[in-house]
Coordinates of C-alpha atoms (C1' of nucleotides) in Angstrom, one line a residue:
Chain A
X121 CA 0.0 0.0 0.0
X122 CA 0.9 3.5 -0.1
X123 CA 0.0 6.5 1.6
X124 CA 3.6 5.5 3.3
X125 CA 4.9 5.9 0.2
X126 CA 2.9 9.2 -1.2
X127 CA 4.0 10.8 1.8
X128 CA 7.8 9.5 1.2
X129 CA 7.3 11.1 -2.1
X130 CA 6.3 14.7 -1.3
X131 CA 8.7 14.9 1.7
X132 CA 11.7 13.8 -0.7
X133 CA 10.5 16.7 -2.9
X134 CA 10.1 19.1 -0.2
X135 CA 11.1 18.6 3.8
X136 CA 7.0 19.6 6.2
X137 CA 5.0 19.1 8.8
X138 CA 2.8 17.1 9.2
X139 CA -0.4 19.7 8.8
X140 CA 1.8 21.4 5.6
X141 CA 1.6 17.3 4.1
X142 CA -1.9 17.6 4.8
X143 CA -2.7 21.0 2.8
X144 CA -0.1 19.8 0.2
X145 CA -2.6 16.1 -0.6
X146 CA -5.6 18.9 -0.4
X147 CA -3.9 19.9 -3.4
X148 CA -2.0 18.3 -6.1
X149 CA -1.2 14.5 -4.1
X150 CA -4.7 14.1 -3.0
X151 CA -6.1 14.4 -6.3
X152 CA -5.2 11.0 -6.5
X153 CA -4.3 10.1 -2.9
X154 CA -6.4 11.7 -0.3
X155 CA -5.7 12.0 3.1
X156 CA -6.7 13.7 6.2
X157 CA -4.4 14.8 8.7
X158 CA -5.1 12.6 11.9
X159 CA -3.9 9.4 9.2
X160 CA -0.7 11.4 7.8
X161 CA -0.1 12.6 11.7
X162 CA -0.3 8.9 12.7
X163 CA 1.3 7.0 9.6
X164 CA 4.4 10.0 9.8
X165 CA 4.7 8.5 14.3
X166 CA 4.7 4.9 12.6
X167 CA 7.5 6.0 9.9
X168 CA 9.3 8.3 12.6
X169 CA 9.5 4.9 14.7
X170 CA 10.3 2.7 11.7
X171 CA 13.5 5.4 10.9
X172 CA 12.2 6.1 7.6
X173 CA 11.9 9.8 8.7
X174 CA 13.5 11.8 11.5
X175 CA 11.9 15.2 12.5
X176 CA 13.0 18.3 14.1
X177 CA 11.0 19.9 16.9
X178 CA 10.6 24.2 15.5
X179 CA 9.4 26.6 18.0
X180 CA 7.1 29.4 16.2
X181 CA 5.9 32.3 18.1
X182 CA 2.0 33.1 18.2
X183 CA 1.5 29.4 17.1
X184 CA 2.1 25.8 17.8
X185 CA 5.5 24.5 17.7
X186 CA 5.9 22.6 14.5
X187 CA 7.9 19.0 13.7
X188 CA 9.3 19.3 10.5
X189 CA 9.9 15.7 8.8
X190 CA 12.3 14.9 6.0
X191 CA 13.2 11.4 5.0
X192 CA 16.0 9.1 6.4
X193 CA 18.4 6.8 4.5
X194 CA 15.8 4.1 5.1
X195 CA 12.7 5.7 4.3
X196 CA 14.9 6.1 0.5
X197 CA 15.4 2.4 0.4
X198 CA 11.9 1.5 1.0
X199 CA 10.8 4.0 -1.1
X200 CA 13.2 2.9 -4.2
X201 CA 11.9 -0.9 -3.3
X202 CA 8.4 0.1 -3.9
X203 CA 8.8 1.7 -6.8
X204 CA 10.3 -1.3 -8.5
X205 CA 7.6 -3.7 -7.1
X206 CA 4.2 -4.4 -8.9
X207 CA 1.7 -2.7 -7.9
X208 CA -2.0 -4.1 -8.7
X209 CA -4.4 -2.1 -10.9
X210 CA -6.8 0.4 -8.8
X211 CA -10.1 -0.8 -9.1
X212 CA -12.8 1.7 -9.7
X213 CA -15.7 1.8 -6.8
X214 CA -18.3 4.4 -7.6
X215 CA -21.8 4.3 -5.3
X216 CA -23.5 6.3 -8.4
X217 CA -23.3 2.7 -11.0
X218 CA -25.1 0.9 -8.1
X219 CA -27.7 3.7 -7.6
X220 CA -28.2 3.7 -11.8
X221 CA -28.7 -0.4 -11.7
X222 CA -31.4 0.4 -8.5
X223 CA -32.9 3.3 -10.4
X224 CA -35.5 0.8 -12.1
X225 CA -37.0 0.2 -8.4
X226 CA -39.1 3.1 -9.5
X227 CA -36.9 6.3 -8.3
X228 CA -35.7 7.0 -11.6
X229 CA -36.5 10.5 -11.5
X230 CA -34.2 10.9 -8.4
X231 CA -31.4 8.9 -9.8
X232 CA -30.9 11.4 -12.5
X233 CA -31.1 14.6 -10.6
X234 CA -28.3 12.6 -8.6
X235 CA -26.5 12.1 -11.7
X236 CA -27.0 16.0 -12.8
X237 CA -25.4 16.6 -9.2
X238 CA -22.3 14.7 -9.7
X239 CA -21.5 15.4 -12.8
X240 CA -21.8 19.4 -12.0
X241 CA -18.8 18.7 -9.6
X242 CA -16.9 16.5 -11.1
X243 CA -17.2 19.3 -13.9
X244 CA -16.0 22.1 -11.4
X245 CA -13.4 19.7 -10.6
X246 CA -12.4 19.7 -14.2
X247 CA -11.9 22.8 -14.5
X248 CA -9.5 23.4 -11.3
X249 CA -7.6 20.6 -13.0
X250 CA -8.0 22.5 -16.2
X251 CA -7.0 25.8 -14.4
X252 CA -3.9 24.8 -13.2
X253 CA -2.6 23.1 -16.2
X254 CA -3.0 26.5 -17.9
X255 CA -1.4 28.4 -14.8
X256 CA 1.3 25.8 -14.5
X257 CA 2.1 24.6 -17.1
X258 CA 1.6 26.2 -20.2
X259 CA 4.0 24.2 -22.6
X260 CA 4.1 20.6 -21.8
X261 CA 6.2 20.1 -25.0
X262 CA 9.1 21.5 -23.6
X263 CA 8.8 19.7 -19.4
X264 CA 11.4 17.3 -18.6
X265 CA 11.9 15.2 -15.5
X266 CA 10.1 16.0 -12.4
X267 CA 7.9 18.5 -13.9
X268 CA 7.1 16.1 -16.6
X269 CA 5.7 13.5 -14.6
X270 CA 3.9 16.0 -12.2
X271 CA 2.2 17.2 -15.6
X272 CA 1.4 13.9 -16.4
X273 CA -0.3 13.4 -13.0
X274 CA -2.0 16.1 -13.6
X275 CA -3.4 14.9 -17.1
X276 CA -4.3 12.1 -15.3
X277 CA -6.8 13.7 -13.7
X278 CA -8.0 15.5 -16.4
X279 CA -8.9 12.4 -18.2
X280 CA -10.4 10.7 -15.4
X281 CA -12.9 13.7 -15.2
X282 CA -13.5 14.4 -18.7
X283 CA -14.2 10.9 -19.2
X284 CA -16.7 11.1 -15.8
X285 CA -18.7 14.0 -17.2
X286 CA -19.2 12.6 -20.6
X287 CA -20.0 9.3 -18.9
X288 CA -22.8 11.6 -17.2
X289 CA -24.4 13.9 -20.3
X290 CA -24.6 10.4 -21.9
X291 CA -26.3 8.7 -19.1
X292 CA -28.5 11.9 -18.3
X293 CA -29.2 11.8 -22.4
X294 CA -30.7 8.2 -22.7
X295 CA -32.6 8.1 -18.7
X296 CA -34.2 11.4 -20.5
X297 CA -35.0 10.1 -23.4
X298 CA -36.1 7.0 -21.4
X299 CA -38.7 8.8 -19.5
X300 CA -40.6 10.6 -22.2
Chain B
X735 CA -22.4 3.7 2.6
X736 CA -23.0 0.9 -0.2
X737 CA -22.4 -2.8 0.4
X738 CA -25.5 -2.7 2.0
X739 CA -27.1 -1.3 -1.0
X740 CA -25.3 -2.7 -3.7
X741 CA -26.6 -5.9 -2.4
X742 CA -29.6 -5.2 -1.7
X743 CA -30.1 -4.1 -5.8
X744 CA -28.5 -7.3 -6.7
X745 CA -31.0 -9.3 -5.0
X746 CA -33.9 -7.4 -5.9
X747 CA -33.7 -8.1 -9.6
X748 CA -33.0 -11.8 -8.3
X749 CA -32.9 -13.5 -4.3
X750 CA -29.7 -15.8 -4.0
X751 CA -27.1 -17.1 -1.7
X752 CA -24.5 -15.1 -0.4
X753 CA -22.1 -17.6 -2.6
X754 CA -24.4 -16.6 -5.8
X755 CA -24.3 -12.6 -4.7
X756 CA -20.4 -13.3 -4.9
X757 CA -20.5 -14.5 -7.9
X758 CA -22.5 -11.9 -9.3
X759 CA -20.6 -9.6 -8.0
X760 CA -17.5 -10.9 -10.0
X761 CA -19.4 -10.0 -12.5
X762 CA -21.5 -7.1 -13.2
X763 CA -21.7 -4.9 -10.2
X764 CA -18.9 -5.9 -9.0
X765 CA -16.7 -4.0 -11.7
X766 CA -17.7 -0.6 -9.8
X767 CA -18.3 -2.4 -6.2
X768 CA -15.9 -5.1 -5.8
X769 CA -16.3 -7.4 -3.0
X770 CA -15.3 -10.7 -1.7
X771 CA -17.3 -13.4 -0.6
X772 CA -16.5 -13.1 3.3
X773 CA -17.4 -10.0 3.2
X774 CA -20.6 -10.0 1.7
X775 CA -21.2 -13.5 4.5
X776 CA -21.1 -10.9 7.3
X777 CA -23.0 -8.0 5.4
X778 CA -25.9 -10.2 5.1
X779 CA -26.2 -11.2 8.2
X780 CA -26.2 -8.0 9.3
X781 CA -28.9 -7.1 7.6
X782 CA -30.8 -10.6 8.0
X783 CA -30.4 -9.3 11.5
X784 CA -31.5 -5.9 11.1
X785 CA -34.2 -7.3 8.5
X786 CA -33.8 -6.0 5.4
X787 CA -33.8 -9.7 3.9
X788 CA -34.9 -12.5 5.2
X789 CA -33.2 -16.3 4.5
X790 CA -34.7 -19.7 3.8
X791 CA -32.7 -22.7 3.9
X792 CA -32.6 -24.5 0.9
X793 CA -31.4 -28.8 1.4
X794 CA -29.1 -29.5 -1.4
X795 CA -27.9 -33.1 -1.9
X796 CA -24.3 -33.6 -3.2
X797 CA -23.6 -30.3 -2.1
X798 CA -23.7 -27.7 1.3
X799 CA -27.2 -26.5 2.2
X800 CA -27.6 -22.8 1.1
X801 CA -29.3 -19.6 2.4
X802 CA -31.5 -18.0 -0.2
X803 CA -32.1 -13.9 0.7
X804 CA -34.2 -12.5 -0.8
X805 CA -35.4 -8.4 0.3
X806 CA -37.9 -7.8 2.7
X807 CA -40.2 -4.8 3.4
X808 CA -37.4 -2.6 5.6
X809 CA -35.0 -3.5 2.8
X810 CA -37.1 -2.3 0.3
X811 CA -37.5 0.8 2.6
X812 CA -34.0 1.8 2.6
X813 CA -33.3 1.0 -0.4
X814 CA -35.3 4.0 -1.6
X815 CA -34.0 5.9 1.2
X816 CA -30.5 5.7 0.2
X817 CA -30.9 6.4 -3.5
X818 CA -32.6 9.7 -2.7
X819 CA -30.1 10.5 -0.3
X820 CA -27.3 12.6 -2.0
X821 CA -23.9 10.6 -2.5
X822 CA -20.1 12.2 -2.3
X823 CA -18.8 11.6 -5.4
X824 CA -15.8 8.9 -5.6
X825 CA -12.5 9.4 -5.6
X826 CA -9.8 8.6 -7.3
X827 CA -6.9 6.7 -5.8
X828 CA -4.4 5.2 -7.7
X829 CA -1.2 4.5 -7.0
X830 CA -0.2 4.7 -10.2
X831 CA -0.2 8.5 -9.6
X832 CA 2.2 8.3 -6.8
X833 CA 5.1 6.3 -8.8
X834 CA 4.8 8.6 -11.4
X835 CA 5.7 10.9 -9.4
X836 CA 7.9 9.0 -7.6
X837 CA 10.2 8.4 -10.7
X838 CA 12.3 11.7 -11.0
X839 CA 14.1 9.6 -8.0
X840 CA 16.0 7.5 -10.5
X841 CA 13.4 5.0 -11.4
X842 CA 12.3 6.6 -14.5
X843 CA 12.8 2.9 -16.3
X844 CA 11.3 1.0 -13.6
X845 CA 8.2 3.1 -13.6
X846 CA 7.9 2.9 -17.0
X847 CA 7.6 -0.6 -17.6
X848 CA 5.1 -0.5 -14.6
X849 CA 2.9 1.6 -16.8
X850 CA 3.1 -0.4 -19.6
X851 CA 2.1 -3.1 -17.4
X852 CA -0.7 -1.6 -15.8
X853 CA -2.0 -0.1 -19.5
X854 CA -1.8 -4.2 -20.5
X855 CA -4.2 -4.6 -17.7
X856 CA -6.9 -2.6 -18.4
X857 CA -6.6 -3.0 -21.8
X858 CA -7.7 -6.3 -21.2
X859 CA -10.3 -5.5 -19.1
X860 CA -11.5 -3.1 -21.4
X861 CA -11.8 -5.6 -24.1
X862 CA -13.6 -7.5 -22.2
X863 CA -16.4 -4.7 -21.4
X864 CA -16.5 -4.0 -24.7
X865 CA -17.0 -8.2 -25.6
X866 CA -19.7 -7.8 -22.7
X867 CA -21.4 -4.4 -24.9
X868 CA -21.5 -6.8 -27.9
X869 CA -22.4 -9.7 -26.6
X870 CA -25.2 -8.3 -24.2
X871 CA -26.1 -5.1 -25.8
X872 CA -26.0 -4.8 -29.5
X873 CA -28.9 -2.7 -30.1
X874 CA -28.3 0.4 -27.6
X875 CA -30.8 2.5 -29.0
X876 CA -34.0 -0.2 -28.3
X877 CA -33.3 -0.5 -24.7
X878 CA -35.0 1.0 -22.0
X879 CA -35.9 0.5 -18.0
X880 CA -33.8 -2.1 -16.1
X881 CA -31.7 -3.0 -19.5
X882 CA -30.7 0.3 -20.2
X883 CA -29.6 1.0 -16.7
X884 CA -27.5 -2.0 -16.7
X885 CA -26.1 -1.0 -20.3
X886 CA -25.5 2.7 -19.0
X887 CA -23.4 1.4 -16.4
X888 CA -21.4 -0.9 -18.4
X889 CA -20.7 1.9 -20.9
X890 CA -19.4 3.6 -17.6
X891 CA -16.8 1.2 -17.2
X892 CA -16.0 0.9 -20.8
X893 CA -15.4 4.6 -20.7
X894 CA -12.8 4.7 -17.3
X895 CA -10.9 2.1 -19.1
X896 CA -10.3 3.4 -22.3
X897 CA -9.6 6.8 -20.6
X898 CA -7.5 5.0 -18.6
X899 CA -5.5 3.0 -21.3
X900 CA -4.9 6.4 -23.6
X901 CA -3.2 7.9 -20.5
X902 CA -1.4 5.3 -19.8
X903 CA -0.4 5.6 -23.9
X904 CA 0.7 9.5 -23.3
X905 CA 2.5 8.8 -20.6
X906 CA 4.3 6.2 -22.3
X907 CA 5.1 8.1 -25.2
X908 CA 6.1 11.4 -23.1
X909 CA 8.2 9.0 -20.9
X910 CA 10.1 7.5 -23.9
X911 CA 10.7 11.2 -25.3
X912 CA 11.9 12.0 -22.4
X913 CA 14.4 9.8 -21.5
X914 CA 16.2 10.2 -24.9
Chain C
dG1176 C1' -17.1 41.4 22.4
dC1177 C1' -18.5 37.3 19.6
dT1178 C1' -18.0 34.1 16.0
dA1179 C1' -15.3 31.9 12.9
dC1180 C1' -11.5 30.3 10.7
dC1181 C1' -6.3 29.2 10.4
dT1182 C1' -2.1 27.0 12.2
dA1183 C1' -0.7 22.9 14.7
dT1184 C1' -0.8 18.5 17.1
dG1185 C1' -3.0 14.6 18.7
dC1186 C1' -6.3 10.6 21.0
dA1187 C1' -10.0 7.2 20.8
dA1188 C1' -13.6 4.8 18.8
dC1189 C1' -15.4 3.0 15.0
dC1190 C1' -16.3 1.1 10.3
dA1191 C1' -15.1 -1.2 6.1
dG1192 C1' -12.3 -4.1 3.6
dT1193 C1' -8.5 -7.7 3.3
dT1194 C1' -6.2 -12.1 4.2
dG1195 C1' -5.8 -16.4 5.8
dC1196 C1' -7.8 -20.3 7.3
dA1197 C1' -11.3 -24.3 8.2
dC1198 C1' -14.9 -27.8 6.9
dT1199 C1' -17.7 -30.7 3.6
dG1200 C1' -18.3 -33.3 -0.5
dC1201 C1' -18.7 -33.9 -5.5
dA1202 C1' -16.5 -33.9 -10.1
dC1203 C1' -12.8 -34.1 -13.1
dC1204 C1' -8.1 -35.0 -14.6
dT1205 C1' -3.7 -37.5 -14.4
Chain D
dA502 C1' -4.7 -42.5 -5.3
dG503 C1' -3.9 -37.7 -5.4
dG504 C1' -4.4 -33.0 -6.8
dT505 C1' -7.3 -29.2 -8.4
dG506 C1' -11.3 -26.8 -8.6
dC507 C1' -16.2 -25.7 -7.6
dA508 C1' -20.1 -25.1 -4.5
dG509 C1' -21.2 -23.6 0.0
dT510 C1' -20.7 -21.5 4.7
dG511 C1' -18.1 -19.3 8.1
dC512 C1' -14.5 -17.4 12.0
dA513 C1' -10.6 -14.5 13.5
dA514 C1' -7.1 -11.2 13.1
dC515 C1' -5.6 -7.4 11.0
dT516 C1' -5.1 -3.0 8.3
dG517 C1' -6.5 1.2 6.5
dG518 C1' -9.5 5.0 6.6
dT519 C1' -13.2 8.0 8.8
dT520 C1' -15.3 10.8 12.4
dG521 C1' -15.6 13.2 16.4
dC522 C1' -13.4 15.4 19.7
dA523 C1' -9.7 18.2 22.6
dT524 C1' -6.3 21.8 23.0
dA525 C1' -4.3 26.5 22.1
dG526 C1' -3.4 31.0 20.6
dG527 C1' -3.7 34.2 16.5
dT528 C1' -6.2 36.8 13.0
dA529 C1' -10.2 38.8 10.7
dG530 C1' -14.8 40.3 10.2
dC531 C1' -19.5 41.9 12.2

DNA sequence: GCTACCTATGCAACCAGTTGCACTGCACCT
DNA sequence: AGGTGCAGTGCAACTGGTTGCATAGGTAGC
């Protein structure tokens, strides 16, 4: 598994805190690995243990003292022996297929405003994605590296949302037609 | 939440045995609920318990007696609760996402061929939605009710996977550019 | 002055899902 | 005769994730 390992991966870009992890999976990570804080607080204490990280206690004035985490010799070992090992495929689990094969039982009609609902944020979701693929990179052609592949994250969820709302307009298209 | 539900759609278009349900859930709903057979054991009793379904023993010579469930009144009940009740919409999480970008640590090649593999993955599945579509679902436009729910859903899958596999093809080809 | 939100950490209880195992008996293959 | 695989049920232990709460001082708006 892996939220070990997503959390190896941001702290090897950049050195945090546990609650700066945290905003960073609110943003690009999370998109594809969410987390709250209470598990990164608690799965940082297990790696702290395990020596995969050390921290350093920082005293800030006006607020909480802070431990900053960057990663050990061993968290880079385990780290480089995950990302050799297979990994299986994510499967997809979506609640909104099984509520469109139980929206025969007579509730069509409240199925598809459900539908209309998520596809209006996985649209709004789109267009963050959208948003800061314009902002941050403007010309993919020319990204190498690390910015490459965090473009290509990013793409990822492009895609995956795209291909969610067009799922939708075609599913709200034919229950539509359906009902007339 | 949705085992609950999922299986209580499952066995309102049919009443089975929690080894049947499992079996069923390989199949269809299962590609956007997956769920093991232990698991769906305890579910069921759970709700035998809480009666949502009720179970009649069924003798079987040659092989272990079975429970048949089938949905009772409160199931039926909460059923329709649940599918008016607004649903967070699913998340992504793939690790896939993390390797990537995981692999400006030196493991661009290793990554790599983990995409490949994971794109030879769902292309497989994919193909074998889509052998499902022909198979099942040749006419699209003539279906309606139950049928077309069930086809609406499949065509959701169809659609994550191909999404899926033409990502996995850009990052493949941006990967290979890049590490000339 | 009050509410609300942000930084910052953490505990405890709970829920859902995974993994490994156990038992029975038939059918089929080698 | 032995292995595999299917049909059928189930327990126990574990892991990962969620939710609710507690604490504490600072800032910003009404």
């Amino acid at each position: 598994m892996a939220l070990e390992h997503a959390i190896l991966v941001s702290l090897t870009e950049r050195a945090g805190s546990g609650y700066e992890l945290a905003r960073r999976f609110d943003r690009s990570i999370g998109y594809f690995w969410p987390a709250t804080h209470q598990q990164i607080y608690r799965v940082l204490r297990r790696m702290d243990e395990a020596g995969w990280v050390k921290h350093t206690e920082i005293a800030q004035d006006g607020r909480p003292d802070k431990k900053v985490y960057r990663v050990a010799a061993a968290g880079r070992a385990e780290l480089s022996r995950w990302l050799a090992e297979p990994e299986d495929p994510a499967v997809l689990r979506d609640g909104l297929g099984v509520k469109l094969r139980g929206a025969s039982l007579g509730a069509a009609d409240v199925v598809l405003k459900e539908i209309e609902r998520h596809r209006a944020e996985h649209a709004t979701r789109l267009e963050v994605y959208r948003g800061i693929q314009k902002r941050d990179f403007p010309k993919p052609s020319t990204l190498h590296g690390r910015d490459l592949h965090q473009y290509l994250v990013l793409r990822g969820g492009v895609r995956a949302e795209e291909s969610f709302v067009a799922w939708c307009d075609e599913v709200i298209d034919a229950l539509r037609k359906d009902n007339r």
